[in-house]
Coordinates of C-alpha atoms in Angstrom, one line a residue:
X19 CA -30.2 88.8 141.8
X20 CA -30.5 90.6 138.8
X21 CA -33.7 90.4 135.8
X22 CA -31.5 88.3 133.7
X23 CA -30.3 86.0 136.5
X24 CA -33.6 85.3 137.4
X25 CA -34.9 84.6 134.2
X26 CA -31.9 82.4 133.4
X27 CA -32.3 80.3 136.7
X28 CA -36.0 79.3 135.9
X29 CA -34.9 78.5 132.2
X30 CA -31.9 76.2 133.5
X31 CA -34.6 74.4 135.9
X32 CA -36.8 73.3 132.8
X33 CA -35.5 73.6 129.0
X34 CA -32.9 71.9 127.0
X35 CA -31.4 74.0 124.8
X36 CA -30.4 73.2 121.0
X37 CA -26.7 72.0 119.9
X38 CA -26.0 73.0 123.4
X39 CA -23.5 70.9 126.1
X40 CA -25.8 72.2 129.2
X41 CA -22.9 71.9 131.5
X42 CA -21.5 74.9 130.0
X43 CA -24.4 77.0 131.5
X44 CA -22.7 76.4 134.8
X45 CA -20.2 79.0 133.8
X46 CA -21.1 80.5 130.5
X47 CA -24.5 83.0 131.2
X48 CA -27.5 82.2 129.7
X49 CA -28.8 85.4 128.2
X50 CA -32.6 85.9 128.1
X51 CA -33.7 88.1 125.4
X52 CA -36.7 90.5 126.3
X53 CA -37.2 92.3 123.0
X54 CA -35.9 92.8 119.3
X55 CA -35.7 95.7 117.4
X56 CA -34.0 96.2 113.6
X57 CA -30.6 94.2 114.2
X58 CA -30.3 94.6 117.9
X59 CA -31.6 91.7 120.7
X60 CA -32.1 93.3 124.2
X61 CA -31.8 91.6 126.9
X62 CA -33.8 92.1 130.6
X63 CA -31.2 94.4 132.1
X64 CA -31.0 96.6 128.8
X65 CA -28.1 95.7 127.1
X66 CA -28.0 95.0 123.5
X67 CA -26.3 92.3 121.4
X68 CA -26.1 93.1 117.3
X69 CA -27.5 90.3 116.0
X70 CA -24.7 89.3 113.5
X71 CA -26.1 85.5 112.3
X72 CA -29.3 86.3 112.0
X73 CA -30.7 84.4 114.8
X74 CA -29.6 81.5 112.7
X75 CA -29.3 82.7 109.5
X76 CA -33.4 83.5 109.4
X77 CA -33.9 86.9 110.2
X78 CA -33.0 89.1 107.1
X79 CA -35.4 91.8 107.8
X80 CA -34.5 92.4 110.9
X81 CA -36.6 92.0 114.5
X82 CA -40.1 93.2 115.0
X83 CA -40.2 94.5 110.8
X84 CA -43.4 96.4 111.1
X85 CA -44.5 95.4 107.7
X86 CA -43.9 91.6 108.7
X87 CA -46.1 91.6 111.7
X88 CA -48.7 94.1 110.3
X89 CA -49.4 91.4 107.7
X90 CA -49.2 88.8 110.5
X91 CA -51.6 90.6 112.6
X92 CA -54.1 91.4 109.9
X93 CA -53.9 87.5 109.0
X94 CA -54.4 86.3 113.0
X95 CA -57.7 87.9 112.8
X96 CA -58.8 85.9 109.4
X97 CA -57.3 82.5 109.8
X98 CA -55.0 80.9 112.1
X99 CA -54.9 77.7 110.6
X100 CA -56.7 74.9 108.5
X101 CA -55.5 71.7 107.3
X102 CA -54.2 71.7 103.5
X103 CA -55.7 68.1 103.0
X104 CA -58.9 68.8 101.2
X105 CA -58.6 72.3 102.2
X106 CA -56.9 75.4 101.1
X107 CA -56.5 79.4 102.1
X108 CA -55.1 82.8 100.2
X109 CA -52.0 83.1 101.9
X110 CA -50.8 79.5 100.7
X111 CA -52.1 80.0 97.3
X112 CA -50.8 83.7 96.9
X113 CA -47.3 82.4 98.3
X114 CA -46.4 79.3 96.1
X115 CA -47.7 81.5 93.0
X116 CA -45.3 83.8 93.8
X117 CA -42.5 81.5 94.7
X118 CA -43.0 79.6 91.2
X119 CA -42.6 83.3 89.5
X120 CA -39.4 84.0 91.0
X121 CA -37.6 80.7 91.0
X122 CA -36.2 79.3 87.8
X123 CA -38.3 78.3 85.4
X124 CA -39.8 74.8 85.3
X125 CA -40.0 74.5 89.0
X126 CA -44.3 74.6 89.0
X127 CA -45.4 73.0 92.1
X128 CA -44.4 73.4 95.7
X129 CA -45.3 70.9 98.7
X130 CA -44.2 72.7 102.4
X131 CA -43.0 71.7 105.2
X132 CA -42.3 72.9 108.8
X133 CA -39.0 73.5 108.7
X134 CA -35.4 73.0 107.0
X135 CA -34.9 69.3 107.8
X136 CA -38.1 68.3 107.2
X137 CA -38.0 69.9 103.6
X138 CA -34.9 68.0 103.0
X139 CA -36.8 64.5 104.3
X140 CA -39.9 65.8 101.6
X141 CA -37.2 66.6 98.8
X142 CA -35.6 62.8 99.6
X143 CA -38.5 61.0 99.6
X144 CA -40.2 62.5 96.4
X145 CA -37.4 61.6 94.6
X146 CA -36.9 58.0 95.7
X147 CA -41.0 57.9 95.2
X148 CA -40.7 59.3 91.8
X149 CA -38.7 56.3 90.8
X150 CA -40.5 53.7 92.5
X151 CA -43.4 55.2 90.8
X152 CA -41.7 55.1 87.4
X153 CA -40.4 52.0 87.1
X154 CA -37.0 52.6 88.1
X155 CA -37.3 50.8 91.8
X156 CA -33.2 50.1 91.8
X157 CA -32.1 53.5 91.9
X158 CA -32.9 54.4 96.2
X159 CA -29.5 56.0 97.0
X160 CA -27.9 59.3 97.5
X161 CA -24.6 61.5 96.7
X162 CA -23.7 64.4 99.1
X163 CA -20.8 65.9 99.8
X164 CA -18.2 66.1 102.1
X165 CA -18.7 68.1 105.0
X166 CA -22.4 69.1 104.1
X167 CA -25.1 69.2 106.7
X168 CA -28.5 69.3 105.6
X169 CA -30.4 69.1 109.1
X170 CA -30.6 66.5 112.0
X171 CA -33.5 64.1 111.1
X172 CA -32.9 60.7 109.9
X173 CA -32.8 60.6 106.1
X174 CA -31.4 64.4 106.3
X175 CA -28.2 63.7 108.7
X176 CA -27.8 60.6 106.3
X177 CA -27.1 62.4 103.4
X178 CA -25.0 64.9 105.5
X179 CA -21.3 65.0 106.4
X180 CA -20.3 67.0 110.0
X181 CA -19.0 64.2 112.5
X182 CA -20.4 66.1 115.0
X183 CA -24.5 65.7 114.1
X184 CA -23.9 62.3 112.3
X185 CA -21.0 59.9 114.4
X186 CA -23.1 59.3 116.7
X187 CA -26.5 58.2 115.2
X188 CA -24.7 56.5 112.2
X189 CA -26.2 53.3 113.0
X190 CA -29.9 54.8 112.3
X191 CA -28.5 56.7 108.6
X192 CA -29.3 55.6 105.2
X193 CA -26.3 54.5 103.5
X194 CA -25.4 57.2 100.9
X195 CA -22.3 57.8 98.8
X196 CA -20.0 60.9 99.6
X197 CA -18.2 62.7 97.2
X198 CA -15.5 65.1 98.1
X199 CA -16.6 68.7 98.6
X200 CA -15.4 71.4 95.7
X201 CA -14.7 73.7 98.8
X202 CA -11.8 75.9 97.6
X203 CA -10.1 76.4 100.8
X204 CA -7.4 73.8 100.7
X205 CA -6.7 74.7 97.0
X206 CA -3.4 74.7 95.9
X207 CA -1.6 77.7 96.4
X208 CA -2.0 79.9 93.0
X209 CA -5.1 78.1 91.3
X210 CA -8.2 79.5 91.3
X211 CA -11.7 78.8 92.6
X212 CA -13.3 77.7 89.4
X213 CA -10.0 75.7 88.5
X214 CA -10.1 74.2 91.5
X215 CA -13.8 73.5 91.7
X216 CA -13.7 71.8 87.8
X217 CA -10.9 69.7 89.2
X218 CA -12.9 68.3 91.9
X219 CA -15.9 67.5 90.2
X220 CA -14.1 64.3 88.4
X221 CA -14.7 62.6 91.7
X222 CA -18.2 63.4 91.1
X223 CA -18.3 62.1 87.6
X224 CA -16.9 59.2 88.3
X225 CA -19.4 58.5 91.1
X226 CA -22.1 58.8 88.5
X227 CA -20.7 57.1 85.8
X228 CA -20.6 53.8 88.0
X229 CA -23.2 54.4 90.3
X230 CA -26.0 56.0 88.4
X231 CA -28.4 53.4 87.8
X232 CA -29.2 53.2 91.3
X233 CA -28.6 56.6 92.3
X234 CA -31.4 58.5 92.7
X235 CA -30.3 62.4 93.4
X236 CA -27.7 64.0 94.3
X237 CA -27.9 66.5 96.8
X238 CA -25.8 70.3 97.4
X239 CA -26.0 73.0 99.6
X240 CA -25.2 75.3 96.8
X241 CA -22.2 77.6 97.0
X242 CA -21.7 77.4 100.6
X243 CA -21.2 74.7 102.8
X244 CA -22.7 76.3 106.2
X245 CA -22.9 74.2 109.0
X246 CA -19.5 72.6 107.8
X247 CA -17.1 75.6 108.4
X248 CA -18.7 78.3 106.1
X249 CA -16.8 76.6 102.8
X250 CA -17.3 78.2 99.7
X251 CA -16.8 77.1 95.9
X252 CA -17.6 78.2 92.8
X253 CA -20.7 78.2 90.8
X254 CA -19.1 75.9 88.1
X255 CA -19.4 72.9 89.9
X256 CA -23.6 73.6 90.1
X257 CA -23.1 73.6 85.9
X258 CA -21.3 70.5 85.8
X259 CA -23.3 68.7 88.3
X260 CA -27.0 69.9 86.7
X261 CA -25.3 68.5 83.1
X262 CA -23.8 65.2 84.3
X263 CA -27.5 64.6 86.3
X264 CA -29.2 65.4 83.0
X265 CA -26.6 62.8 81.5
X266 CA -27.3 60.0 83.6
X267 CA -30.4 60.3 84.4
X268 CA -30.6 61.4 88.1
X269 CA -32.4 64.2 90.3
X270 CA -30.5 67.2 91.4
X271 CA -31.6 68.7 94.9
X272 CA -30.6 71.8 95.7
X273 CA -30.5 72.2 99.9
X274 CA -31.1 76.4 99.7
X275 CA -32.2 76.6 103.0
X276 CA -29.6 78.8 104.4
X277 CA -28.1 80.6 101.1
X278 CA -31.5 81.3 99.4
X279 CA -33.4 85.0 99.5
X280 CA -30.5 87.0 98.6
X281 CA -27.5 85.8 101.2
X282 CA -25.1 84.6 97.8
X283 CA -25.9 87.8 96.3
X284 CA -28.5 86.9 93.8
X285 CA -31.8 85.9 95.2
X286 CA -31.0 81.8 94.8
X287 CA -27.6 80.4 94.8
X288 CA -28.6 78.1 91.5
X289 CA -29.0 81.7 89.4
X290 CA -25.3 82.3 89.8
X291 CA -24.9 78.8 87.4
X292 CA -27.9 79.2 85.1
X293 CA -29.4 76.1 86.0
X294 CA -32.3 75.1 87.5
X295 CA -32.5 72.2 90.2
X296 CA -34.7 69.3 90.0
X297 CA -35.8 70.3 93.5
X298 CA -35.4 73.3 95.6
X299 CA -35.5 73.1 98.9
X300 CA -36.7 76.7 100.9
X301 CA -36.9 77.8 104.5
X302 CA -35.3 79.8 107.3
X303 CA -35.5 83.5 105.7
X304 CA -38.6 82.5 103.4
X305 CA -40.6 84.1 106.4
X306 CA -38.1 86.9 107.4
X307 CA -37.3 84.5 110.9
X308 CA -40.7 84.7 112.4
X309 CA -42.3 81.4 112.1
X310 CA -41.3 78.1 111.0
X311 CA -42.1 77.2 107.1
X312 CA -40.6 75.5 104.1
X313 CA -41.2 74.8 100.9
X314 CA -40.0 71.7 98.7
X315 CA -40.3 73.4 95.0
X316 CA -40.3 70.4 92.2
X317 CA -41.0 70.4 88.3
X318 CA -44.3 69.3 86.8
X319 CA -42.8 65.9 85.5
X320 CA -42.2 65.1 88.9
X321 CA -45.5 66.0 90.0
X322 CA -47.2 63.6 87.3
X323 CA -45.6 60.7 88.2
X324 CA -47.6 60.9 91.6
X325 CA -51.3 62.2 89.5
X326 CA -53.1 59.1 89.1
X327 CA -56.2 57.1 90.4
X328 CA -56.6 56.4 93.9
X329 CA -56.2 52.2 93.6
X330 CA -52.9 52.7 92.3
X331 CA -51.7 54.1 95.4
X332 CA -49.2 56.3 93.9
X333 CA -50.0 59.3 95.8
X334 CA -47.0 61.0 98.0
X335 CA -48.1 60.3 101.1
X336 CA -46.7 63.0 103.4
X337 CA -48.0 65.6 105.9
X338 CA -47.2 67.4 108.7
X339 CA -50.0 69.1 111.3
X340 CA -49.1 72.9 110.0
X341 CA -48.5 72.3 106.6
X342 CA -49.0 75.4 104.9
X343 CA -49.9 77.4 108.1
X344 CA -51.5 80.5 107.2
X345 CA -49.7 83.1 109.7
X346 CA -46.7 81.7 108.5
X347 CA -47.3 81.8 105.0
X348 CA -48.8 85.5 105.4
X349 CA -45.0 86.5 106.7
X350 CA -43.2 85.1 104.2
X351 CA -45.5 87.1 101.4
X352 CA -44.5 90.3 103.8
X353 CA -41.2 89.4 103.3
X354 CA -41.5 88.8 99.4
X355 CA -43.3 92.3 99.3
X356 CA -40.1 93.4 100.7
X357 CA -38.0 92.1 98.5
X358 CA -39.8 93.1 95.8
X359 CA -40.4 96.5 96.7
X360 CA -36.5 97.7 98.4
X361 CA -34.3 96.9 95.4
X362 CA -32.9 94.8 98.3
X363 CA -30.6 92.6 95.9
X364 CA -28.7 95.6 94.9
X365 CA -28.6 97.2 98.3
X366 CA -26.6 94.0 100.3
X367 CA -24.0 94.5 96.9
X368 CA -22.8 97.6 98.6
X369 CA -23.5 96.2 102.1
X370 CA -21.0 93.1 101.0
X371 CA -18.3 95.3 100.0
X372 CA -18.0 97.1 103.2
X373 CA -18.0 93.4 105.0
X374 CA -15.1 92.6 103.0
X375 CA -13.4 96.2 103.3
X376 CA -14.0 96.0 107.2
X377 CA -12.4 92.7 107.6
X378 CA -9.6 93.1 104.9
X379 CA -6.7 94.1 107.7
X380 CA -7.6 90.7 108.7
X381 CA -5.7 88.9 105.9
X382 CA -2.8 89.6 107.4
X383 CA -3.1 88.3 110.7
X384 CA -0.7 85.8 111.8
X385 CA -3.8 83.4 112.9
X386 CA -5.9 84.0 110.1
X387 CA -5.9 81.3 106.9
X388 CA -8.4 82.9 105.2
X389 CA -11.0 85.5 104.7
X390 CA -13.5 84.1 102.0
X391 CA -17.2 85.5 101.2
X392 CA -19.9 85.0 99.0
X393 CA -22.2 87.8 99.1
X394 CA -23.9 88.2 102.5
X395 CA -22.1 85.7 104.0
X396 CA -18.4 86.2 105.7
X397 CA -16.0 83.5 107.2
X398 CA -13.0 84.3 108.7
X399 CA -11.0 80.9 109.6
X400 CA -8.4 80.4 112.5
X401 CA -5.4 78.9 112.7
X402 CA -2.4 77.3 114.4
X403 CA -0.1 77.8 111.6
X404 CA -0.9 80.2 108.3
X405 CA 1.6 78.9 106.4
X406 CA 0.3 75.4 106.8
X407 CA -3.4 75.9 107.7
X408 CA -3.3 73.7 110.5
X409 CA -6.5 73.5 112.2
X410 CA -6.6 74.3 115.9
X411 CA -8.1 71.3 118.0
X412 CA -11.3 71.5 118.8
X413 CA -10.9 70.9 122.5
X414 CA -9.6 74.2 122.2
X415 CA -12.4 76.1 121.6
X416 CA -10.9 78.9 120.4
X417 CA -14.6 80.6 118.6
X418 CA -16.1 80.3 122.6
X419 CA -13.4 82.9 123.1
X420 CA -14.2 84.8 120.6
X421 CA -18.1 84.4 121.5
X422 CA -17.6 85.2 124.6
X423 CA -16.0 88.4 123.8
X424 CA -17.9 89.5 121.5
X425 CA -20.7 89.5 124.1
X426 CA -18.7 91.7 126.0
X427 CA -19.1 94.4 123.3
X428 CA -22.3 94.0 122.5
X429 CA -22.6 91.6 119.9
X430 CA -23.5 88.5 118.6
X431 CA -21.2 86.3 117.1
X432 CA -21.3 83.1 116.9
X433 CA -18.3 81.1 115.5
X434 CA -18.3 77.5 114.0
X435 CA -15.5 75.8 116.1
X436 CA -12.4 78.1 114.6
X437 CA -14.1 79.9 112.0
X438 CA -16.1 83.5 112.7
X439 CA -18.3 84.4 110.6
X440 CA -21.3 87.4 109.6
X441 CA -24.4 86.7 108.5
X442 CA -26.5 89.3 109.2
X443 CA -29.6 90.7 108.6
X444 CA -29.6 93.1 105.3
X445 CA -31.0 95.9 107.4
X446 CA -27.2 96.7 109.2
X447 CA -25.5 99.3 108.4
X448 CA -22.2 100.5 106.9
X449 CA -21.4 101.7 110.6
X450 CA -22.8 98.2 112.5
X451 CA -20.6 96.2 109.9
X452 CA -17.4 98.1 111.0
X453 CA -18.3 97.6 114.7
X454 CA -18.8 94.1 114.2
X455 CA -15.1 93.7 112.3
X456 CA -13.5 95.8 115.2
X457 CA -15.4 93.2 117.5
X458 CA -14.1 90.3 115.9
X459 CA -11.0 91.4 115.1
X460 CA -10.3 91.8 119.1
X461 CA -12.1 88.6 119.7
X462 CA -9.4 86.9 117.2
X463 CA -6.4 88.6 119.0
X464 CA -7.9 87.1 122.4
X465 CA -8.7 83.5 120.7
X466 CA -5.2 83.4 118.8
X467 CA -3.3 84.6 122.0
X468 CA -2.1 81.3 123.8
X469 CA -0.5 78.4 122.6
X470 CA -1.9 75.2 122.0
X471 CA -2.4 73.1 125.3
X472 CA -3.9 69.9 123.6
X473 CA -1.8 67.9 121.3
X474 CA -3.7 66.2 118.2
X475 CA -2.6 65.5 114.9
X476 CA -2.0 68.8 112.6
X477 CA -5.1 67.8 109.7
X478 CA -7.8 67.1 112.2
X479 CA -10.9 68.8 111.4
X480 CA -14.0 67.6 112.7
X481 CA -16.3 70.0 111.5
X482 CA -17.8 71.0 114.3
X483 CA -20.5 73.6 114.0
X484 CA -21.4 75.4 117.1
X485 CA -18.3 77.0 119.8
X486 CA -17.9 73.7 122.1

């Protein structure tokens, strides 16, 4: 038995892997990573996998940056951690200075969190607080979109839209009102993105117009729809939507956990519309993928309606143990260093236009809907039929094929059910993205190969997020 058989024996006898049908194990390899270097994972036998999503999508520096754990090592030896009730430290101080500088202006006071989801619950709760604090008790619910995901605890699977994370748990959710998505990939043929995405958003003023008094936010993963298939639209929508919140009265909450530092092509998606959220919610490559951290950024007007005497119990009430944590802050100001000292903004333009050059033969494939990107980020969606865009069933699990393959060569793709994407970190190279489209163009022959063997209706589309 080889190193990585081992390893993967005494993992299958204990752990419980995420978004993960553990069955599969029985004949899909478990592959246990030894070390990471730049954008390649090794595993205990040697073999290297590119690491084309970013570990999910939070490594954008790549694996063991030396700056990143310099500044993490010369933190260990200072502070580890303290609580942030009553308490503060430099790294948390230096950190949301510097995230109120480079966000759009008015956002002036941040409250962090552990992760993604549990920024989303702090953005949720703030806003139905500010409210209740105001006077304004009535207006408790929430507008998302379509096929949106904004993480997997209670209050953030409610306001999210992927059957796969919310079906079965629905009798736990909040009851929120969904709005179709502005994704442009079932536009009609010959219009647009920003046409498109101005024609959807009547559904959205419509939901407002009747609904806004006891609405209180609306809440957008801005520009691309991740979880839910890598769906794109255009900035437009984000200037409609930030006008027509301003109009009647209601919070704006921008979910920027996966697009934000730089993946859209400009450091936050909400640039690309001139328009600055009510809240915006920060994680994943705010530390470069080290440790867990996020930050809930929010407007001073906000932040009064909780500043008051302690009798009046209008406090926000929230905590988690590691709020704030300084080893994790002290990466995410290594990773802001980088940012601010490698012109890295510029540097991923060029890097985008080889993705898109690399995968243009694509476009042609007889399998192969759509290639759409925005920025850093790459989908490549399968299909039954171009001509229609008919979805392959699920049960076919045609991205494990190309998974699979991919791992073959060396790589590390990871497909959301029909559609492959890149993600990677902005440390690849011209060279790495051209392996990874020769990759993934094989994988797609191999996945697009046989016929379909499971008859379901043409339009289903569950939005599943993971191969299985």
């Amino acid at each position: 038995m080889g190193l990585n058989d081992q390893w993967m024996q005494r993992d299958l006898k204990v752990l419980w892997h995420p978004c993960t049908q553990m069955k599969d194990h029985e004949q899909l390899p478990l592959i246990p990573i030894k070390r990471g270097k730049g954008v390649w994972l090794e595993d205990f036998e040697g073999k290297r996998y590119l690491d084309a999503v970013s570990s999910w999508w939070v490594n954008v520096f790549g694996h063991a940056n030396p700056r990143i754990n310099q500044r993490i090592k010369d933190q260990v030896d200072q502070l580890e951690h303290v609580i942030l009730a009553g308490f503060s430290h430099q790294p948390a101080i230096e950190l949301s200075e510097r995230l109120v500088a480079m966000t759009p202006a008015g956002l002036e006071r941040v409250f962090y969190a552990d992760n993604g989801s549990s920024c989303i619950e702090v953005a949720l709760k703030m806003s139905f607080h500010y409210w209740q604090n105001t006077g304004k008790p009535q207006k408790k619910r929430f507008v998302t979109l379509t096929n949106s995901y904004h993480g997997e605890t209670i209050a953030a699977m409610s306001v999210g839209d992927v059957p796969l994370f919310t079906e079965t748990y629905k009798a736990l959710l909040l009851d929120t009102i969904k709005v179709p998505s502005p994704d442009c990939y079932h536009r009609p043929e010959g219009m647009g993105w920003e046409e498109h995405s101005r024609n959807l958003f009547a559904a959205m003023e419509h939901t407002l117009a009747e609904h806004h008094e006891t609405i209180s936010a609306v809440i957008v993963e801005p520009l691309i729809q991740g979880a839910g298939g890598m769906r794109m639209y255009h900035p437009v929508y984000l200037k409609l939507l930030r006008e027509a919140c301003d109009r009647y009265d209601v919070h704006l909450i921008h979910d920027e956990i996966a697009v934000g530092f730089g993946r859209t092509g400009t450091m936050f998606a909400c640039e690309q519309a001139g328009i600055r959220p009510d809240f915006l919610c920060l994680s994943k490559a705010l530390t470069g993928g080290y440790l867990p951290l996020a930050a809930c950024l929010t407007t001073d007007k906000v932040y009064q309606a909780f500043y008051d005497d302690y009798p009046t119990l209008r406090a926000f009430l929230h905590s988690h143990s590691y709020t704030g944590n300084p080893l994790a802050c002290a990466a995410a100001l290594a990773t802001l260093d980088i940012f601010a000292q490698d012109n890295v903004i510029e540097a991923n333009q060029a890097l985008a236009a080889r993705m898109a050059s690399a995968t243009a033969h694509l476009a042609e494939h007889a399998h192969v809907a759509e290639i759409r990107q925005t920025g850093m980020a790459l989908a490549i969606e399968m299909v039954q039929d171009k001509a229609s865009k008919a979805a392959y069933p699920w049960q076919e699990r045609r991205g494990l094929k190309v998974f699979e393959h991919a791992l073959s060569r060396g790589a590390l793709l990871r497909p959301l059910g029909s559609v492959v994407y890149f993600l990677p970190p902005y440390v690849i190279t011209p060279e790495q993205i051209d392996f990874l489209a020769e990759v993934a163009s094989e994988g797609i022959d191999i996945a697009t190969r046989d016929s379909l063997s499971v008859a379901v209706p043409a339009n289903f589309y569950p939005g599943f997020r993971d191969p299985g």
